[in-house]
Tab-separated table of C-alpha atoms in Angstrom:
chain	number	residue	atom	x	y	z
U	27	MET	CA	19.496	11.103	-5.327
U	28	ILE	CA	21.541	13.609	-3.244
U	29	PRO	CA	24.566	12.018	-1.549
U	30	PRO	CA	24.912	12.560	2.215
U	31	SER	CA	26.717	15.779	3.016
U	32	PRO	CA	30.033	15.274	4.886
U	33	ALA	CA	28.988	18.103	7.226
U	34	LEU	CA	26.071	16.083	8.568
U	35	HIS	CA	26.437	12.788	10.390
U	36	PRO	CA	24.060	10.178	8.871
U	37	ALA	CA	22.856	9.152	12.348
U	38	ASP	CA	21.888	12.759	13.109
U	39	VAL	CA	20.004	13.021	9.819
U	40	ALA	CA	18.228	9.704	10.463
U	41	ARG	CA	17.114	10.844	13.915
U	42	ALA	CA	15.906	14.170	12.538
U	43	ALA	CA	13.944	12.399	9.796
U	44	LEU	CA	12.294	10.061	12.304
U	45	ARG	CA	11.502	13.004	14.576
U	46	ARG	CA	9.880	14.876	11.687
U	47	LEU	CA	7.744	11.836	10.789
U	48	GLY	CA	6.620	11.605	14.399
U	49	GLU	CA	5.715	15.301	14.536
U	50	LEU	CA	3.730	15.020	11.279
U	51	LYS	CA	2.178	11.718	12.434
U	52	LEU	CA	3.268	10.048	9.216
U	53	PRO	CA	3.884	6.297	9.036
U	54	PRO	CA	7.630	5.499	8.875
U	55	THR	CA	7.381	3.945	5.429
U	56	PRO	CA	10.552	3.780	3.307
U	57	GLU	CA	9.053	6.379	0.937
U	58	PHE	CA	8.269	8.937	3.672
U	59	TYR	CA	11.562	8.260	5.481
U	60	ALA	CA	13.695	8.718	2.340
U	61	GLN	CA	11.719	11.799	1.351
U	62	HIS	CA	12.403	13.594	4.636
U	63	TYR	CA	15.933	12.219	5.031
U	64	TYR	CA	17.129	13.756	1.773
U	65	ALA	CA	15.069	16.904	2.305
U	66	ILE	CA	17.009	17.484	5.536
U	67	LEU	CA	20.331	16.863	3.782
U	68	GLY	CA	19.571	19.266	0.971
U	69	GLY	CA	17.801	21.838	3.113
U	70	LEU	CA	14.826	21.560	0.768
U	71	PRO	CA	11.151	21.006	1.572
U	72	PRO	CA	9.935	17.439	0.943
U	73	ALA	CA	8.773	16.751	-2.596
U	74	PRO	CA	4.987	16.532	-3.116
U	75	PRO	CA	3.894	13.062	-1.943
U	76	ASP	CA	2.852	10.449	-4.440
U	77	PRO	CA	-0.982	10.255	-4.416
U	78	ALA	CA	-0.629	6.486	-4.068
U	79	LEU	CA	0.867	7.080	-0.616
U	80	ASP	CA	-2.431	8.595	0.555
U	81	ALA	CA	-4.207	5.284	0.035
U	82	PRO	CA	-5.115	3.330	3.194
U	83	LEU	CA	-2.292	1.137	4.424
U	84	PRO	CA	-2.875	-2.581	3.811
U	85	VAL	CA	-4.154	-4.572	6.763
U	86	GLY	CA	-1.155	-5.771	8.767
U	87	TYR	CA	1.255	-3.195	7.302
U	88	VAL	CA	1.492	-1.141	10.493
U	89	GLU	CA	1.981	-4.303	12.531
U	90	ARG	CA	4.879	-5.381	10.284
U	91	VAL	CA	6.539	-1.954	10.604
U	92	ASP	CA	6.122	-2.178	14.385
U	93	VAL	CA	7.953	-5.514	14.396
U	94	ILE	CA	10.784	-3.989	12.338
U	95	LEU	CA	11.066	-1.043	14.735
U	96	ASP	CA	11.062	-3.418	17.694
U	97	GLN	CA	13.902	-5.427	16.169
U	98	ALA	CA	15.834	-2.229	15.387
U	99	ALA	CA	15.363	-1.009	18.961
U	100	SER	CA	16.590	-4.350	20.308
U	101	VAL	CA	19.700	-4.274	18.104
U	102	THR	CA	20.381	-0.655	19.068
U	103	ARG	CA	20.063	-1.485	22.759
U	104	ARG	CA	22.466	-4.419	22.466
U	105	LEU	CA	24.961	-2.289	20.517
U	106	GLN	CA	24.616	0.479	23.087
U	107	ASP	CA	25.315	-1.959	25.932
U	108	SER	CA	28.292	-3.379	24.026
U	109	VAL	CA	29.783	0.073	23.399
U	110	ALA	CA	29.192	1.041	27.037
U	111	SER	CA	30.946	-2.109	28.212
U	112	SER	CA	33.862	-1.502	25.836
U	113	GLY	CA	34.130	2.113	26.990
U	114	THR	CA	34.271	1.020	30.624
U	115	GLU	CA	37.051	-1.443	29.825
U	116	VAL	CA	38.988	1.198	27.875
U	117	ALA	CA	38.647	3.674	30.758
U	118	ALA	CA	39.897	1.098	33.270
U	119	SER	CA	42.805	0.196	31.023
U	120	LEU	CA	43.632	3.878	30.505
U	121	GLU	CA	43.857	4.496	34.260
U	122	HIS	CA	46.161	1.542	34.626
U	123	LEU	CA	48.362	2.598	31.697
U	124	VAL	CA	48.573	6.232	32.823
U	125	ALA	CA	49.751	4.968	36.179
U	126	ASP	CA	52.529	3.141	34.316
U	127	ALA	CA	53.748	6.475	32.876
U	128	LEU	CA	53.052	5.828	29.183
U	129	PRO	CA	54.217	8.415	26.648
U	130	ALA	CA	51.894	11.401	26.364
U	131	ASN	CA	51.018	10.751	22.714
U	132	VAL	CA	49.858	7.203	23.537
U	133	VAL	CA	47.744	8.474	26.423
U	134	GLU	CA	46.266	11.135	24.129
U	135	LEU	CA	45.382	8.471	21.561
U	136	LEU	CA	43.693	6.301	24.173
U	137	GLN	CA	41.796	9.302	25.534
U	138	SER	CA	40.593	10.062	21.987
U	139	MET	CA	39.422	6.457	21.615
U	140	LEU	CA	37.522	6.715	24.904
U	141	ALA	CA	35.900	10.002	23.824
U	142	THR	CA	34.838	8.377	20.560
U	143	SER	CA	33.355	5.451	22.475
U	144	ASN	CA	31.413	7.834	24.731
U	145	ALA	CA	30.145	9.773	21.712
U	146	MET	CA	29.000	6.536	20.065
U	147	GLN	CA	27.210	5.563	23.247
U	148	GLN	CA	25.395	8.914	23.374
U	149	THR	CA	24.439	8.602	19.691
U	150	LEU	CA	23.090	5.100	20.227
U	151	ARG	CA	21.181	6.211	23.317
U	152	ALA	CA	19.606	9.053	21.332
U	153	SER	CA	18.825	6.677	18.436
U	154	HIS	CA	17.176	4.251	20.846
U	155	ALA	CA	15.029	7.074	22.215
U	156	GLU	CA	14.086	8.165	18.691
U	157	LEU	CA	13.033	4.604	17.856
U	158	GLY	CA	10.860	4.645	20.956
U	159	ASP	CA	9.230	7.875	19.792
U	160	ALA	CA	8.685	6.353	16.335
U	161	ARG	CA	6.995	3.299	17.874
U	162	ARG	CA	4.708	5.516	19.942
U	163	SER	CA	3.800	7.498	16.812
U	164	LEU	CA	3.174	4.224	15.012
U	165	ALA	CA	0.862	3.091	17.814
U	166	GLU	CA	-1.140	6.323	17.409
U	167	ILE	CA	-1.349	5.762	13.646
U	168	GLN	CA	-2.501	2.195	14.253
U	169	THR	CA	-5.253	3.413	16.580
U	170	GLU	CA	-6.372	6.025	14.046
U	171	LEU	CA	-6.435	3.453	11.240
U	172	SER	CA	-8.455	1.082	13.401
U	173	ASN	CA	-10.942	3.842	14.224
U	174	ASN	CA	-11.205	4.821	10.557
U	175	ARG	CA	-11.859	1.216	9.507
U	176	LYS	CA	-14.580	0.994	12.143
U	177	LEU	CA	-16.188	4.230	10.942
U	178	LEU	CA	-16.132	3.036	7.340
U	179	ALA	CA	-17.904	-0.182	8.353
U	180	THR	CA	-20.547	1.463	10.581
U	181	ASP	CA	-23.905	2.935	9.631
U	182	PRO	CA	-23.848	6.499	11.052
U	183	LEU	CA	-27.580	6.563	11.863
U	184	THR	CA	-28.163	3.249	13.629
U	185	GLY	CA	-24.621	2.393	14.694
U	186	SER	CA	-25.018	-1.076	13.177
U	187	ASP	CA	-22.662	-2.654	10.673
U	188	ASN	CA	-23.213	-1.368	7.155
U	189	ARG	CA	-23.222	-2.946	3.706
U	190	ARG	CA	-19.454	-2.544	3.393
U	191	ALA	CA	-18.998	-4.589	6.574
U	192	LEU	CA	-21.510	-7.220	5.431
U	193	THR	CA	-19.150	-8.458	2.718
U	194	GLU	CA	-16.430	-9.159	5.260
U	195	ILE	CA	-18.882	-10.685	7.755
U	196	LEU	CA	-20.383	-13.087	5.218
U	197	GLU	CA	-17.005	-14.022	3.794
U	198	ARG	CA	-15.765	-14.874	7.291
U	199	GLU	CA	-18.899	-16.725	8.422
U	200	ILE	CA	-19.281	-18.751	5.212
U	201	ALA	CA	-15.644	-19.849	5.419
U	202	ARG	CA	-16.070	-20.786	9.083
U	203	ALA	CA	-19.320	-22.693	8.451
U	204	LEU	CA	-17.747	-24.685	5.622
U	205	ARG	CA	-14.596	-25.382	7.625
U	206	ASP	CA	-16.346	-26.495	10.825
U	207	GLY	CA	-19.408	-28.062	9.227
U	208	HIS	CA	-21.817	-25.740	11.074
U	209	PRO	CA	-25.062	-24.334	9.641
U	210	LEU	CA	-25.328	-20.656	8.725
U	211	SER	CA	-28.480	-18.676	8.006
U	212	ILE	CA	-29.318	-15.103	7.142
U	213	ALA	CA	-32.582	-13.178	7.153
U	214	MET	CA	-33.358	-10.237	4.889
U	215	VAL	CA	-35.578	-7.835	6.866
U	216	ASP	CA	-37.596	-5.053	5.219
U	217	ILE	CA	-39.825	-2.682	7.210
U	218	ASP	CA	-43.426	-2.728	5.981
U	219	HIS	CA	-44.974	0.518	4.649
U	220	PHE	CA	-41.902	2.549	5.631
U	221	LYS	CA	-42.721	5.285	3.116
U	222	LYS	CA	-46.036	5.813	4.901
U	223	VAL	CA	-44.171	6.434	8.166
U	224	ASN	CA	-42.057	9.129	6.488
U	225	ASP	CA	-45.075	10.688	4.760
U	226	THR	CA	-47.184	10.707	7.940
U	227	HIS	CA	-44.680	11.603	10.650
U	228	GLY	CA	-41.678	12.970	8.750
U	229	HIS	CA	-38.265	11.608	7.902
U	230	ALA	CA	-36.970	12.197	11.434
U	231	ALA	CA	-39.640	9.783	12.657
U	232	GLY	CA	-38.549	7.298	10.004
U	233	ASP	CA	-34.983	7.570	11.298
U	234	ALA	CA	-36.257	6.964	14.829
U	235	VAL	CA	-37.971	3.769	13.639
U	236	LEU	CA	-34.739	2.516	12.075
U	237	VAL	CA	-32.791	3.212	15.268
U	238	HIS	CA	-35.500	1.589	17.406
U	239	LEU	CA	-35.530	-1.567	15.289
U	240	THR	CA	-31.745	-1.815	15.604
U	241	GLN	CA	-31.900	-1.444	19.385
U	242	VAL	CA	-34.612	-4.091	19.716
U	243	ALA	CA	-32.665	-6.468	17.490
U	244	ARG	CA	-29.534	-6.028	19.578
U	245	SER	CA	-31.487	-6.826	22.729
U	246	ILE	CA	-32.417	-10.320	21.503
U	247	LEU	CA	-29.417	-11.352	19.394
U	248	ARG	CA	-26.409	-13.305	20.557
U	249	GLY	CA	-23.005	-11.694	20.730
U	250	ASN	CA	-21.759	-13.504	17.635
U	251	ASP	CA	-24.803	-12.578	15.510
U	252	ALA	CA	-24.775	-9.510	13.259
U	253	PHE	CA	-27.530	-7.026	12.437
U	254	VAL	CA	-26.515	-5.100	9.327
U	255	ARG	CA	-28.178	-2.128	7.693
U	256	TYR	CA	-28.269	-3.227	4.067
U	257	GLY	CA	-29.741	0.000	2.723
U	258	GLY	CA	-32.770	2.241	3.316
U	259	GLU	CA	-35.202	0.269	5.482
U	260	GLU	CA	-33.586	-3.097	4.712
U	261	PHE	CA	-31.474	-5.014	7.221
U	262	VAL	CA	-29.720	-8.381	7.188
U	263	LEU	CA	-29.500	-10.760	10.131
U	264	VAL	CA	-26.419	-13.012	10.023
U	265	LEU	CA	-26.923	-15.980	12.340
U	266	SER	CA	-23.911	-18.232	12.753
U	267	GLU	CA	-24.359	-21.894	13.732
U	268	THR	CA	-28.087	-21.540	13.048
U	269	ALA	CA	-30.211	-23.672	10.741
U	270	SER	CA	-33.307	-22.495	8.858
U	271	ALA	CA	-35.788	-23.284	11.660
U	272	GLY	CA	-33.668	-21.401	14.193
U	273	ALA	CA	-33.377	-18.383	11.898
U	274	ARG	CA	-37.146	-18.313	11.377
U	275	TYR	CA	-37.598	-18.428	15.155
U	276	VAL	CA	-35.209	-15.490	15.695
U	277	ALA	CA	-36.906	-13.354	13.000
U	278	THR	CA	-40.384	-14.182	14.368
U	279	ARG	CA	-39.280	-13.374	17.907
U	280	LEU	CA	-37.951	-10.023	16.718
U	281	GLN	CA	-41.377	-9.306	15.213
U	282	GLN	CA	-43.076	-10.206	18.488
U	283	VAL	CA	-40.793	-8.060	20.647
U	284	LEU	CA	-41.144	-5.148	18.214
U	285	ALA	CA	-44.939	-5.445	18.441
U	286	ARG	CA	-44.767	-5.257	22.261
U	287	GLN	CA	-42.245	-2.406	22.181
U	288	PRO	CA	-43.280	-0.011	19.383
U	289	CYS	CA	-41.276	3.070	18.525
U	290	VAL	CA	-42.381	6.244	20.323
U	291	TYR	CA	-41.465	9.498	18.607
U	292	ARG	CA	-42.580	12.881	20.001
U	293	GLU	CA	-45.412	11.263	21.930
U	294	HIS	CA	-46.534	9.385	18.807
U	295	THR	CA	-46.555	5.613	18.988
U	296	ILE	CA	-45.513	4.213	15.616
U	297	PRO	CA	-46.396	0.521	15.221
U	298	THR	CA	-43.743	-1.191	13.123
U	299	THR	CA	-43.812	-4.506	11.317
U	300	PHE	CA	-41.450	-6.090	8.834
U	301	SER	CA	-41.311	-8.880	6.300
U	302	ALA	CA	-38.368	-11.270	6.394
U	303	GLY	CA	-36.870	-13.855	4.083
U	304	VAL	CA	-34.622	-16.591	5.491
U	305	ALA	CA	-31.938	-18.432	3.513
U	306	SER	CA	-29.543	-21.072	4.837
U	307	LEU	CA	-26.122	-21.847	3.441
U	308	ARG	CA	-26.026	-24.564	0.787
U	309	SER	CA	-23.136	-26.336	-0.854
U	310	GLY	CA	-21.713	-24.065	-3.545
U	311	ASP	CA	-23.328	-20.917	-2.134
U	312	THR	CA	-21.545	-17.572	-2.420
U	313	GLU	CA	-22.304	-14.356	-0.558
U	314	GLU	CA	-24.279	-13.151	-3.582
U	315	SER	CA	-26.351	-16.319	-3.999
U	316	LEU	CA	-27.166	-16.476	-0.286
U	317	LEU	CA	-28.307	-12.843	-0.245
U	318	ARG	CA	-30.285	-13.315	-3.459
U	319	ARG	CA	-32.263	-16.253	-2.056
U	320	ALA	CA	-32.983	-14.375	1.179
U	321	ASP	CA	-34.152	-11.370	-0.851
U	322	GLU	CA	-36.462	-13.544	-2.962
U	323	ALA	CA	-37.963	-15.076	0.182
U	324	MET	CA	-38.479	-11.602	1.660
U	325	TYR	CA	-40.423	-10.479	-1.417
U	326	GLU	CA	-42.503	-13.630	-1.133
U	327	ALA	CA	-43.351	-12.568	2.423
U	328	LYS	CA	-44.357	-9.141	1.097
U	329	ARG	CA	-46.606	-10.694	-1.548
U	330	GLY	CA	-48.109	-12.990	1.080
U	331	GLY	CA	-49.451	-10.092	3.123
U	332	ARG	CA	-46.399	-8.653	4.942
U	333	ASN	CA	-45.499	-8.964	8.629
U	334	ARG	CA	-44.389	-12.550	8.157
U	335	VAL	CA	-41.276	-14.685	7.780
U	336	VAL	CA	-40.693	-16.919	4.745
U	337	ALA	CA	-37.802	-19.381	4.436
U	338	THR	CA	-36.454	-20.726	1.162
U	339	SER	CA	-36.731	-24.440	0.604
């Protein structure tokens, strides 16, 4: 580790390092900060970053750094106010003492002390401003991370939650159902004869059917329900505070609305039906077991003639 050069004030180096992180939109982690701090001291470019630093920041990490910066800004502001107050008192005392005809060397010493106080105040003011810039950069990083998380959890075609998001949704809803004693049901939905749609009208038409189904589902679901694209032409309905009978009703209603509002693609009306399997949360259920039972019920609906809803016992 390179020791701080006596030619550079540590506060100046710290401000420069923070400024560089802000310009590069890098999070002010200890690793990045130290890397640029010592690069400035040595006049060398920063060392190649550790690949581990490119990994997504843990949830809550940015928030914790923001709290630290807020505390640092508060301390800096209090110190700045204290130094300003002390400088004012020294200046007042100096005027009084000069009026009393103190020796020149004493006056010179007091003037030097006042100049030092003013310099400290300016440094603290600049540091406070740099901390403000760092917090603004951190807020931008936080927004970008939030947007990236949302993109990772969203199906790009339909705009619905994707399979990655389903894990988090089920984990949250199962925990809530068990904690509050509320029912929870899911429905595995699979579009009937979807391959025929692609073969007859083309894959773009198949995409239009998937988007249309998602839009119809959103129009009838509650705000706290989730409609997740599980993969291909399969979707999962997550219905909180809903027992088996209620879930069957919601899936059947979706079938009815879809029948009244078929997908229209390039002047072609494409009738769409689906088979659905409903499973309700049982004691000891996991995300995997709940999905497995819904999937088994869906295949039973397929074997029973399609375009129907089957619930597990």
